[in-house]
CSV table of C-alpha atoms in Angstrom, one decimal:
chain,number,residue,atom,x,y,z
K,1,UNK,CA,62.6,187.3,98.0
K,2,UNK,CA,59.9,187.0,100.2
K,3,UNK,CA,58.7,189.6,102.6
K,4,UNK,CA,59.8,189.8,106.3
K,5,UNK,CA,57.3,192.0,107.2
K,6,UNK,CA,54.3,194.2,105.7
K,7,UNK,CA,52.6,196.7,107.4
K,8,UNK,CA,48.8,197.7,106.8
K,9,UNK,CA,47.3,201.1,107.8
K,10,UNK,CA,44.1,198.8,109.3
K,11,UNK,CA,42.0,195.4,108.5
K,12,UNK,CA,38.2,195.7,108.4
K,13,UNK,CA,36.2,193.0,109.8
K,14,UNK,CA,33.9,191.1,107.9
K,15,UNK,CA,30.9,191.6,110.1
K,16,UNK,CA,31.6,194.8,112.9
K,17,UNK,CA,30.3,193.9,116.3
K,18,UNK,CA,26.1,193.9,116.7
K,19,UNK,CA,23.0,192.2,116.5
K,20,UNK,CA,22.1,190.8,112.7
K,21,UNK,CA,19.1,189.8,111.2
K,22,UNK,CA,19.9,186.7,107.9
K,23,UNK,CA,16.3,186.5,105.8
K,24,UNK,CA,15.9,183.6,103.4
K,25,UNK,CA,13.3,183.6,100.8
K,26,UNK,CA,12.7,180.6,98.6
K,27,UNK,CA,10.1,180.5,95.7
K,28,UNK,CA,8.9,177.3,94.2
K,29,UNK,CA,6.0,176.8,91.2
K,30,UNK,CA,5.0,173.6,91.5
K,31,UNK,CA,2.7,171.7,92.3
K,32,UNK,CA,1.9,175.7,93.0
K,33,UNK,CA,3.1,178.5,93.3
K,34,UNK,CA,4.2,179.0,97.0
K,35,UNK,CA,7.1,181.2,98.8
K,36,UNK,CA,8.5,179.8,102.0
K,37,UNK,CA,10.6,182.3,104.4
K,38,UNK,CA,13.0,182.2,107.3
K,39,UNK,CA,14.4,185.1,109.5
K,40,UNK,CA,17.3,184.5,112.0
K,41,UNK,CA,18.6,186.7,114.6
K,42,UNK,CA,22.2,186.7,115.5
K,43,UNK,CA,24.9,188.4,117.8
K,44,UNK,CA,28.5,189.1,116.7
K,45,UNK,CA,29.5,190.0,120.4
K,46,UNK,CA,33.5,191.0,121.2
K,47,UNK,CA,35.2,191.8,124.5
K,48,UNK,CA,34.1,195.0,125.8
K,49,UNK,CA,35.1,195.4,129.3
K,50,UNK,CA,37.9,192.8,129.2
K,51,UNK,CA,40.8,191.0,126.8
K,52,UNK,CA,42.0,187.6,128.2
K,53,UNK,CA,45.5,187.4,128.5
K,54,UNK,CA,46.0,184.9,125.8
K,55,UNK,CA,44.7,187.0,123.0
K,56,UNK,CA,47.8,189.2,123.4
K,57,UNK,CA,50.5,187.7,121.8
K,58,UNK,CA,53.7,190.1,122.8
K,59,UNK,CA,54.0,193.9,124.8
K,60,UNK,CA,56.9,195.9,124.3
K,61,UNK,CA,58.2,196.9,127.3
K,62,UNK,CA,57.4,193.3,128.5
K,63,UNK,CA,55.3,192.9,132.1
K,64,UNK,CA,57.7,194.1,134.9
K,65,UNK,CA,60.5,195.0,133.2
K,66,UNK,CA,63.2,197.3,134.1
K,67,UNK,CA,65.3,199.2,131.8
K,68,UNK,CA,66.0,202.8,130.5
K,69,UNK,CA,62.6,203.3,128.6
K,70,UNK,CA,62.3,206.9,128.7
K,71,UNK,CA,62.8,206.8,124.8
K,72,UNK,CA,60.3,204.1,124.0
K,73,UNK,CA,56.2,204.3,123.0
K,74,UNK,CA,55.3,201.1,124.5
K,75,UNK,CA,53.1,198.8,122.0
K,76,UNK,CA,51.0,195.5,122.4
K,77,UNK,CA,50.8,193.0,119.8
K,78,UNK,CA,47.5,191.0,119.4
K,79,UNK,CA,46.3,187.6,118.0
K,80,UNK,CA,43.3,189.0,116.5
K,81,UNK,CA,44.5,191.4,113.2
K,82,UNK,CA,41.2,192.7,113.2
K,83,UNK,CA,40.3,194.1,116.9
K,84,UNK,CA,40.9,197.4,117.3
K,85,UNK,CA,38.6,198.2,114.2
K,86,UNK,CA,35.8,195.6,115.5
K,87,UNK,CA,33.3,198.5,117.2
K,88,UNK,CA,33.1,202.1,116.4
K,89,UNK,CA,32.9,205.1,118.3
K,90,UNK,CA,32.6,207.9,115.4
K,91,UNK,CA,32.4,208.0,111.3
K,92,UNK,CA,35.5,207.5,109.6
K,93,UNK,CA,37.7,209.7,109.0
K,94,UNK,CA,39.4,210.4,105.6
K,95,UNK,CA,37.7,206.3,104.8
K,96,UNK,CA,39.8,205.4,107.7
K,97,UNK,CA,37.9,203.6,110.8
K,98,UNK,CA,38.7,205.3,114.2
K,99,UNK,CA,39.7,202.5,116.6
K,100,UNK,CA,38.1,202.3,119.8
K,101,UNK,CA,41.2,201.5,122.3
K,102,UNK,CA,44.0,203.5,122.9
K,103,UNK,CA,47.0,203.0,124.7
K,104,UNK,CA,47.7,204.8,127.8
K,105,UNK,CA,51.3,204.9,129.7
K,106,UNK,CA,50.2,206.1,134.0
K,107,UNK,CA,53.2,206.5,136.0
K,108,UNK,CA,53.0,206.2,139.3
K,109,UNK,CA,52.2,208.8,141.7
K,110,UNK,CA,49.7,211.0,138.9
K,111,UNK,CA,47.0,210.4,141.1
K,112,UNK,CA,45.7,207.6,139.2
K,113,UNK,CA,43.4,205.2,141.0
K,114,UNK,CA,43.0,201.4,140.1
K,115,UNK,CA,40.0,198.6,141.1
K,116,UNK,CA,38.4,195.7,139.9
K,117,UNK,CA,34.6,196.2,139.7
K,118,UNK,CA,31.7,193.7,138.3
K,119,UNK,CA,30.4,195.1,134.7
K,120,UNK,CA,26.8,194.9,135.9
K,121,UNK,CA,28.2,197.2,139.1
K,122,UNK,CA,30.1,199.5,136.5
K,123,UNK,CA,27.0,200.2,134.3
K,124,UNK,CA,24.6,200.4,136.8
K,125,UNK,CA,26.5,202.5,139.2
K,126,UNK,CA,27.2,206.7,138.9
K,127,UNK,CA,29.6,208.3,141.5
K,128,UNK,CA,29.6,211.8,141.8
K,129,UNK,CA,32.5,213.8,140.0
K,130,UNK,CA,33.4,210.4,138.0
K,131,UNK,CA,32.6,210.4,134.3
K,132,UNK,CA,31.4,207.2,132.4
K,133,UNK,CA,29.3,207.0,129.6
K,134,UNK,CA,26.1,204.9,130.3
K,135,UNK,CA,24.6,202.0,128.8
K,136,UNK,CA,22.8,203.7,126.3
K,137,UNK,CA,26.3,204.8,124.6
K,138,UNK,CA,27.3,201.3,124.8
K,139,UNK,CA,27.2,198.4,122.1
K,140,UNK,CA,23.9,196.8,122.8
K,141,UNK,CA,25.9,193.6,122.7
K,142,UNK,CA,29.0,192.2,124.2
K,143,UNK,CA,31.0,188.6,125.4
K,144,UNK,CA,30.7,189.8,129.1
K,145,UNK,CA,28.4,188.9,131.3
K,146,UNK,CA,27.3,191.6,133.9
K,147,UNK,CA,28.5,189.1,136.7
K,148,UNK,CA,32.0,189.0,134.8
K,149,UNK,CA,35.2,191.4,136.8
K,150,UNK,CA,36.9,193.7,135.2
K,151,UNK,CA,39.7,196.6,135.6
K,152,UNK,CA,38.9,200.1,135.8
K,153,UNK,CA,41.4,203.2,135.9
K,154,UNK,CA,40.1,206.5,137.0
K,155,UNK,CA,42.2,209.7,135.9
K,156,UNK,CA,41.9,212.9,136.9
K,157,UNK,CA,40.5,215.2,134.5
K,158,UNK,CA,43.8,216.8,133.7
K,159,UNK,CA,45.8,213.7,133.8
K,160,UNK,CA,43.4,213.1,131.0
K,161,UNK,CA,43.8,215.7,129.0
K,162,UNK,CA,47.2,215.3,129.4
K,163,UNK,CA,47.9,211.7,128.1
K,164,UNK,CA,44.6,210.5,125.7
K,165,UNK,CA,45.4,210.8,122.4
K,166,UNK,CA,43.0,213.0,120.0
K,167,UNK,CA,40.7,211.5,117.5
K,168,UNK,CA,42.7,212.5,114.6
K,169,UNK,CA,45.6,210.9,116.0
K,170,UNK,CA,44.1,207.5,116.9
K,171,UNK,CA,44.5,206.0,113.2
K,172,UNK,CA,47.8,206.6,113.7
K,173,UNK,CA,48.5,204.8,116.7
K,174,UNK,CA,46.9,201.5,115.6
K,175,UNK,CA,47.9,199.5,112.4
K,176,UNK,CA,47.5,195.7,111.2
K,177,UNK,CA,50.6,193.8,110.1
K,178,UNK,CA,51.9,190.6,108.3
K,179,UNK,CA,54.9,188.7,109.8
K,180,UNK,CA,56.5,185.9,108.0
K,181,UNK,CA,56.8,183.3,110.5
K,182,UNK,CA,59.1,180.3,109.2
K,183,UNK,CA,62.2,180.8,111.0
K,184,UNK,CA,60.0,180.9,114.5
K,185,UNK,CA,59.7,178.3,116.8
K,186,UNK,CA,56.9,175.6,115.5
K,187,UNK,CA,54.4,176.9,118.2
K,188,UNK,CA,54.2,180.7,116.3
K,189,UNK,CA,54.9,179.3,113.1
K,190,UNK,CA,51.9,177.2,113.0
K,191,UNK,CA,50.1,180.9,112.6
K,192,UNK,CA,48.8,182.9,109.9
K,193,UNK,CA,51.2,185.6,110.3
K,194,UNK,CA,48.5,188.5,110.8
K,195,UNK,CA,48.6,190.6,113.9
K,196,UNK,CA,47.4,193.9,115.4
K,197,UNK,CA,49.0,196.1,116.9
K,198,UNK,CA,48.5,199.3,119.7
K,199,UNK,CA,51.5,201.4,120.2
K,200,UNK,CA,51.1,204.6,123.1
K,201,UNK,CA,51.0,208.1,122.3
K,202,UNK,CA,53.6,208.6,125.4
K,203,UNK,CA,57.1,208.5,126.0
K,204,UNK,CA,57.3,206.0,129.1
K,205,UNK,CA,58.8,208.6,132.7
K,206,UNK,CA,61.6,207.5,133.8
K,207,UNK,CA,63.6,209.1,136.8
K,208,UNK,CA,67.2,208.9,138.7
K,209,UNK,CA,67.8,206.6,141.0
K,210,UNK,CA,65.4,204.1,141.5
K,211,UNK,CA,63.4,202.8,138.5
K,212,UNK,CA,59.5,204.5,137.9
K,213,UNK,CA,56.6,202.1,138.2
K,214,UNK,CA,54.3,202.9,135.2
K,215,UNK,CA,51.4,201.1,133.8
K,216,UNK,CA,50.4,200.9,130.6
K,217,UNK,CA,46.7,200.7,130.1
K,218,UNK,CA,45.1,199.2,126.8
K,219,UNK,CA,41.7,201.2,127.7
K,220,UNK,CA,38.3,201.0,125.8
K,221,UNK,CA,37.1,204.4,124.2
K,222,UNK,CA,33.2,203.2,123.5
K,223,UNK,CA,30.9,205.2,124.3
K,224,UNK,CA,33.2,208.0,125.1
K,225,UNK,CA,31.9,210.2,121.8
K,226,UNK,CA,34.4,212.9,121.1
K,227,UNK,CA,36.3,212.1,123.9
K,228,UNK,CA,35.4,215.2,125.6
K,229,UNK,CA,34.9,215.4,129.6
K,230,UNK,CA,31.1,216.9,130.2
K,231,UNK,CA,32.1,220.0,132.6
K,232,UNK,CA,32.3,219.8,136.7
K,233,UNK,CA,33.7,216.2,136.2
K,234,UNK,CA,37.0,215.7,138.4
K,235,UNK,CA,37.7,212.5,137.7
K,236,UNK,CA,37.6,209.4,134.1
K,237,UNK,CA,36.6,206.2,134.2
K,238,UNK,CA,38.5,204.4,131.9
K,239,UNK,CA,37.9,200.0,131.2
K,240,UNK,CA,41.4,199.4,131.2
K,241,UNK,CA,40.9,195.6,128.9
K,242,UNK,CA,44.6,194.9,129.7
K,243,UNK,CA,47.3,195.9,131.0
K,244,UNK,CA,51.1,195.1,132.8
K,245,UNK,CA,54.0,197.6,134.2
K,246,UNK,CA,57.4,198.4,133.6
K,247,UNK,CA,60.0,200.2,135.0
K,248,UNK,CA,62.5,202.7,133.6
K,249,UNK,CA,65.3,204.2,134.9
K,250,UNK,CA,67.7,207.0,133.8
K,251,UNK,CA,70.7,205.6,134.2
K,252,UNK,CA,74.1,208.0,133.5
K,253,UNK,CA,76.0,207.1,130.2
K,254,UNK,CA,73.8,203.7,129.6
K,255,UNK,CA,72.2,205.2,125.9
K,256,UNK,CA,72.6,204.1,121.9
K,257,UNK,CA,74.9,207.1,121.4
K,258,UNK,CA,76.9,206.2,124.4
K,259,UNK,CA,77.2,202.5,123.9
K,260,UNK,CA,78.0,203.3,120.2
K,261,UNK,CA,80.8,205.4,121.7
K,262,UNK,CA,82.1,203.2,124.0
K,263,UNK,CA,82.4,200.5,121.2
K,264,UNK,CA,84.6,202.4,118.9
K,265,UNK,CA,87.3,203.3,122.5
K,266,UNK,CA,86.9,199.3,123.2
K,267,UNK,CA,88.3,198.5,119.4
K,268,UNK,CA,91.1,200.2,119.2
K,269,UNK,CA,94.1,197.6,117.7
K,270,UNK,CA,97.3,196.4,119.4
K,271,UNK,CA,99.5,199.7,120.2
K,272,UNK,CA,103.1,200.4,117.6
K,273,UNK,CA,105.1,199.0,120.6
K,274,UNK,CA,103.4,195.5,120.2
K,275,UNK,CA,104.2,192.8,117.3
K,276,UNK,CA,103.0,194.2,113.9
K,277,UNK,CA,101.5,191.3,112.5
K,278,UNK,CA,98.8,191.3,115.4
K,279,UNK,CA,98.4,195.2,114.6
K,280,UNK,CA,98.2,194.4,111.0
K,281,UNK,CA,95.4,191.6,111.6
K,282,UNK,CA,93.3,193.7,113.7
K,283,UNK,CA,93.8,192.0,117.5
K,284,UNK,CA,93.2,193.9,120.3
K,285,UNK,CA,94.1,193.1,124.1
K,286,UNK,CA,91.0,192.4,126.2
K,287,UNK,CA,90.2,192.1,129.8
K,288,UNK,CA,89.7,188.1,130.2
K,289,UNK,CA,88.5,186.7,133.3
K,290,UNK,CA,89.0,182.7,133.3
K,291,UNK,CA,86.3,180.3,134.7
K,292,UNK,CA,88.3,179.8,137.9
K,293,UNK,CA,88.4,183.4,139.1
K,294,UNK,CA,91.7,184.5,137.7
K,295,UNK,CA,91.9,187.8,136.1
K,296,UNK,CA,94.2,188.3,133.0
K,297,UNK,CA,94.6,190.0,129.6
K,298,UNK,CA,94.2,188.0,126.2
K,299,UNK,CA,93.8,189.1,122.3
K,300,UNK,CA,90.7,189.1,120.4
K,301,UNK,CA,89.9,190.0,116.9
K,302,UNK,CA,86.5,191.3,115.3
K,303,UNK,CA,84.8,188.5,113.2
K,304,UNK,CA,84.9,191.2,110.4
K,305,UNK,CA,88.3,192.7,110.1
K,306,UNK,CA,89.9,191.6,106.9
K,307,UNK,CA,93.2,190.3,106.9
K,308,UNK,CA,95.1,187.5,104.9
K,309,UNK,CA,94.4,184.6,107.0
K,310,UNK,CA,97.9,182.1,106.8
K,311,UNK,CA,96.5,180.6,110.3
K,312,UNK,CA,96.9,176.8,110.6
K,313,UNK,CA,94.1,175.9,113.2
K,314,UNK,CA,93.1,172.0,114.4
K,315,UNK,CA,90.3,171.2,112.7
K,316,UNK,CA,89.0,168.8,115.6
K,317,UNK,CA,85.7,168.2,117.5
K,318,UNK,CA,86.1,170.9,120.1
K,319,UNK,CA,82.8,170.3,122.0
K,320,UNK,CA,83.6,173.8,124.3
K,321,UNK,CA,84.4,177.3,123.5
K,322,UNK,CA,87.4,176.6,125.7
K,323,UNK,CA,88.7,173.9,122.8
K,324,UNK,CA,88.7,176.7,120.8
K,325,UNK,CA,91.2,179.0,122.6
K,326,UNK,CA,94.5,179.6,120.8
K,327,UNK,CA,98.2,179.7,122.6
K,328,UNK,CA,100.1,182.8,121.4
K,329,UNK,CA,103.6,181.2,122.8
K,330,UNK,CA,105.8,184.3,121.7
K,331,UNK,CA,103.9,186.7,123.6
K,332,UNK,CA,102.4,184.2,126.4
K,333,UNK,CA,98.6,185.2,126.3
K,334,UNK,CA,95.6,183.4,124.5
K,335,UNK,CA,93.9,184.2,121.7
K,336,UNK,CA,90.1,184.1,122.0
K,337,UNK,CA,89.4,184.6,118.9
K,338,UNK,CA,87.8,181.8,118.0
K,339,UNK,CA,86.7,180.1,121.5
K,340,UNK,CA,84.4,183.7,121.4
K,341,UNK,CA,83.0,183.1,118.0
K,342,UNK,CA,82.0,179.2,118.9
K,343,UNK,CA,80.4,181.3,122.1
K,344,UNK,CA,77.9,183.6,120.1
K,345,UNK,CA,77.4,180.7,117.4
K,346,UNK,CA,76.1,178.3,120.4
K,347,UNK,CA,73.8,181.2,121.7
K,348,UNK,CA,72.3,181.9,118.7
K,349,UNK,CA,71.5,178.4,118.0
K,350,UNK,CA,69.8,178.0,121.6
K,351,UNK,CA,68.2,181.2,121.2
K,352,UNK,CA,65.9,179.8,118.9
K,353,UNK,CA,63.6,177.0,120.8
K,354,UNK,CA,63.2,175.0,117.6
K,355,UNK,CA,66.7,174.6,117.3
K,356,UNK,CA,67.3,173.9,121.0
K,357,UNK,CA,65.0,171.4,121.1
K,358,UNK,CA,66.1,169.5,118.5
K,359,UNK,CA,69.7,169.7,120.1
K,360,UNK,CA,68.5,168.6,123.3
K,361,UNK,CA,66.8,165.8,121.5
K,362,UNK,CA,69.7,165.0,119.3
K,363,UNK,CA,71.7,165.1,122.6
K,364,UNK,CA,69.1,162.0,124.0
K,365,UNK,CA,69.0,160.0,121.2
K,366,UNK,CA,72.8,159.9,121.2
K,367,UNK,CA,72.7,158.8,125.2
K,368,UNK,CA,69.9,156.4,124.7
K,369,UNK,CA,72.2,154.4,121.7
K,370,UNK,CA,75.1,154.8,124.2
K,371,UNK,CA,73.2,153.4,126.8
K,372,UNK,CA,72.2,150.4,124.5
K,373,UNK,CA,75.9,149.7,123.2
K,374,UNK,CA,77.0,149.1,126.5
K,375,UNK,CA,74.1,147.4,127.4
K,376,UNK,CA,74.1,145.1,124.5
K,377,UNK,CA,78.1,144.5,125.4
K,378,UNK,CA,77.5,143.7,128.5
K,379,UNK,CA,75.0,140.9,127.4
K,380,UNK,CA,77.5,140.0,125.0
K,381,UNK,CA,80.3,139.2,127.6
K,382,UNK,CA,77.7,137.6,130.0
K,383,UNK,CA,76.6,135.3,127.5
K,384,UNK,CA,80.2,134.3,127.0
K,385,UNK,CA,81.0,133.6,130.7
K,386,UNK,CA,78.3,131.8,130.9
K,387,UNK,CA,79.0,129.2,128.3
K,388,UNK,CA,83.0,128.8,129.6
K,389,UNK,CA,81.2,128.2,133.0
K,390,UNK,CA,78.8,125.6,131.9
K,391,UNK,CA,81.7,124.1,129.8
K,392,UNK,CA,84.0,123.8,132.8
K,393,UNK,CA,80.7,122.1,134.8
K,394,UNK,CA,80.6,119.7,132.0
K,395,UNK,CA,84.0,118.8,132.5
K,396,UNK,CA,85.3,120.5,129.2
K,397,UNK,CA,88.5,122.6,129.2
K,398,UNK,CA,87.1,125.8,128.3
K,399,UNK,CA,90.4,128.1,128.8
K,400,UNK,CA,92.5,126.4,126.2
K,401,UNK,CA,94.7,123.9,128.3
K,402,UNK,CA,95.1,126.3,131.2
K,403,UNK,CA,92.3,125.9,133.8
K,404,UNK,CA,91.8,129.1,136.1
């Protein structure tokens, strides 16, 4: 059986981030003995200061949504499996590379402030009170050009303290994984399956009422050292290299344990007073509000109740979940049973895009060959009436002794 999904603690890069010198030597004896040699310089430079959007592959919360969160760490996925392990900013630790982003959840109103600044502005520039390494703690190379924008989050120092992980826990917080991809749609399965992922140290706030704006910040850690704040600083410059917001919201009741609770009151089976073969299958009476507004009360039983099944259904092409509906006539309500199971087997087929696209194309095909039937018919009879009217100009009695 193949694997679904593999986790890996972290994936090395072949060649980390920096400037490389390749030296090629080649010795030949004849006609003499000569050596000829070649030196290269090259830079392996990576995003520093900035991640375009389409190297992340997924975020978890995704950008701008609203839900109760106050459970979750939120996480990014990216395309590349082996970015957070690119640069480093200390010595391994236990022969496990520190990464050098972390994962930061800001909720609103923690005195955070957000800008866009030019790199070349951001290196060059020291404000009083704000801490940011300089360029000589820097990689000496990077993609970004020092005309290039990018996003900046300054914390205050204890808002700092307060939500950046510690070294030792940064190798926990980032790990590599392999994904089988054949039951995805063709446009993920085409990858190799390898991805990286960033998951936040913090649970994300969430509050009564009206949902908490947080943003989550992938931030850069290079040059940062031990992460430590020199003394007399008020305020950390963080790059953030991406970053979106969500919104939670504590709403009353709306948890796993409630909703787990709230399916076992919703199953209960048809009461003693009601017929006993529907108690014995399983049905229960359910709240069932038709697609023209009415309001009444019809049975439904679970997909996985077991029960001797001595139903005689119509096997037909029912092209609706409505098709599917059942007439109880003893006790004058419907049975749903089934028009609900045709319901979830229809969404999960068009939640998958692979398989709804070949529905919808399925669905064209069989229009376009419609389209040509009746098309070709309609030739068919044209070229018919045609030859009874040419026979009639001719003088021929084209109608079979009965002219028109």
């Amino acid at each position: 059986m193949e694997e679904e999904m593999k986790f890996i603690s972290y994936i090395k890069p072949s060649l980390p981030n920096g400037t490389y010198t390749i030296r090629a030597v080649q010795s030949v004896t004849s006609p003499e003995n000569c050596e000829f040699e070649e030196q290269k310089t090259f830079d392996i430079a990576g995003h520093a200061f900035h991640l375009p959007a389409e190297e992340v592959f997924s975020t978890c919360p995704a950008d701008n949504e609203t839900g109760e969160f106050g459970d979750m760490l939120p996480f990014v996925v990216l395309d590349n499996r082996t970015f957070p392990w690119e640069n480093s900013i200390c010595p391994e630790k236990n022969g496990v590379p520190v990464p050098w982003v972390a994962l930061l959840v800001i909720s609103e109103g923690e005195g955070a402030e957000e800008k866009d600044i030019q790199v070349g502005e951001l290196l060059g520039k020291t404000e009083e009170g704000v801490y940011y390494p300089d360029r000589a703690k820097l990689p000496g190379v990077f993609a970004e050009k020092e005309t290039d924008t990018c996003h900046v989050v300054d914390l205050p120092t204890k808002l700092y303290g307060e939500v950046m992980p510690s070294m030792d826990d940064l190798p926990y917080l980032c790990h590599a994984r392999r994904v089988n991809l054949k039951r995805t749609e063709d446009s993920v399965c085409a990858r190799d399956g390898f991805f990286s992922v960033v998951c936040g140290n913090r649970f994300i706030p969430s509050k009564d009422g009206t949902p908490a704006k947080s943003t989550v910040h992938l931030v850069s850690l290079l040059g940062m050292g031990d992460l430590t704040v020199p003394a007399g600083c008020k305020k950390v410059r963080l790059v953030s290299l991406y970053h979106w917001d969500v919104f939670s919201q504590k709403k009353s009741g709306e948890n796993f344990a409630a909703l787990i609770r709230g399916l076992q009151e919703n199953c209960g089976i048809i009461c003693d007073s009601m017929d006993t073969d529907l108690k014995r299958q399983g049905y229960s009476v359910k709240r069932h509000m038709t697609r023209t507004g009415e309001q009444t009360y019809s049975l439904y039983r679970p997909p996985l109740v077991p029960f001797l099944d001595t139903e005689t259904l119509e096997m037909g092409n029912k092209h609706t979940a409505d098709g599917r509906l059942i007439y109880d006539r003893e006790n004058g309500i419907f049975d749903v049973t089934y028009a609900a199971a045709w319901q979830l087997g229809r969404m999960l087929a068009l939640s998958r895009p692979a398989d709804a696209e070949k529905i919808a194309q399925f669905r064209k095909t069989q229009k376009f060959r419609q389209h040509q039937s009746s098309l070709k018919a309609s030739m068919d009879f044209q070229k018919i009436d045609m030859e009874k009217v040419a026979g009639f100009l001719a003088g021929k009695n084209v109608w079979g002794g009965r002219w028109p």
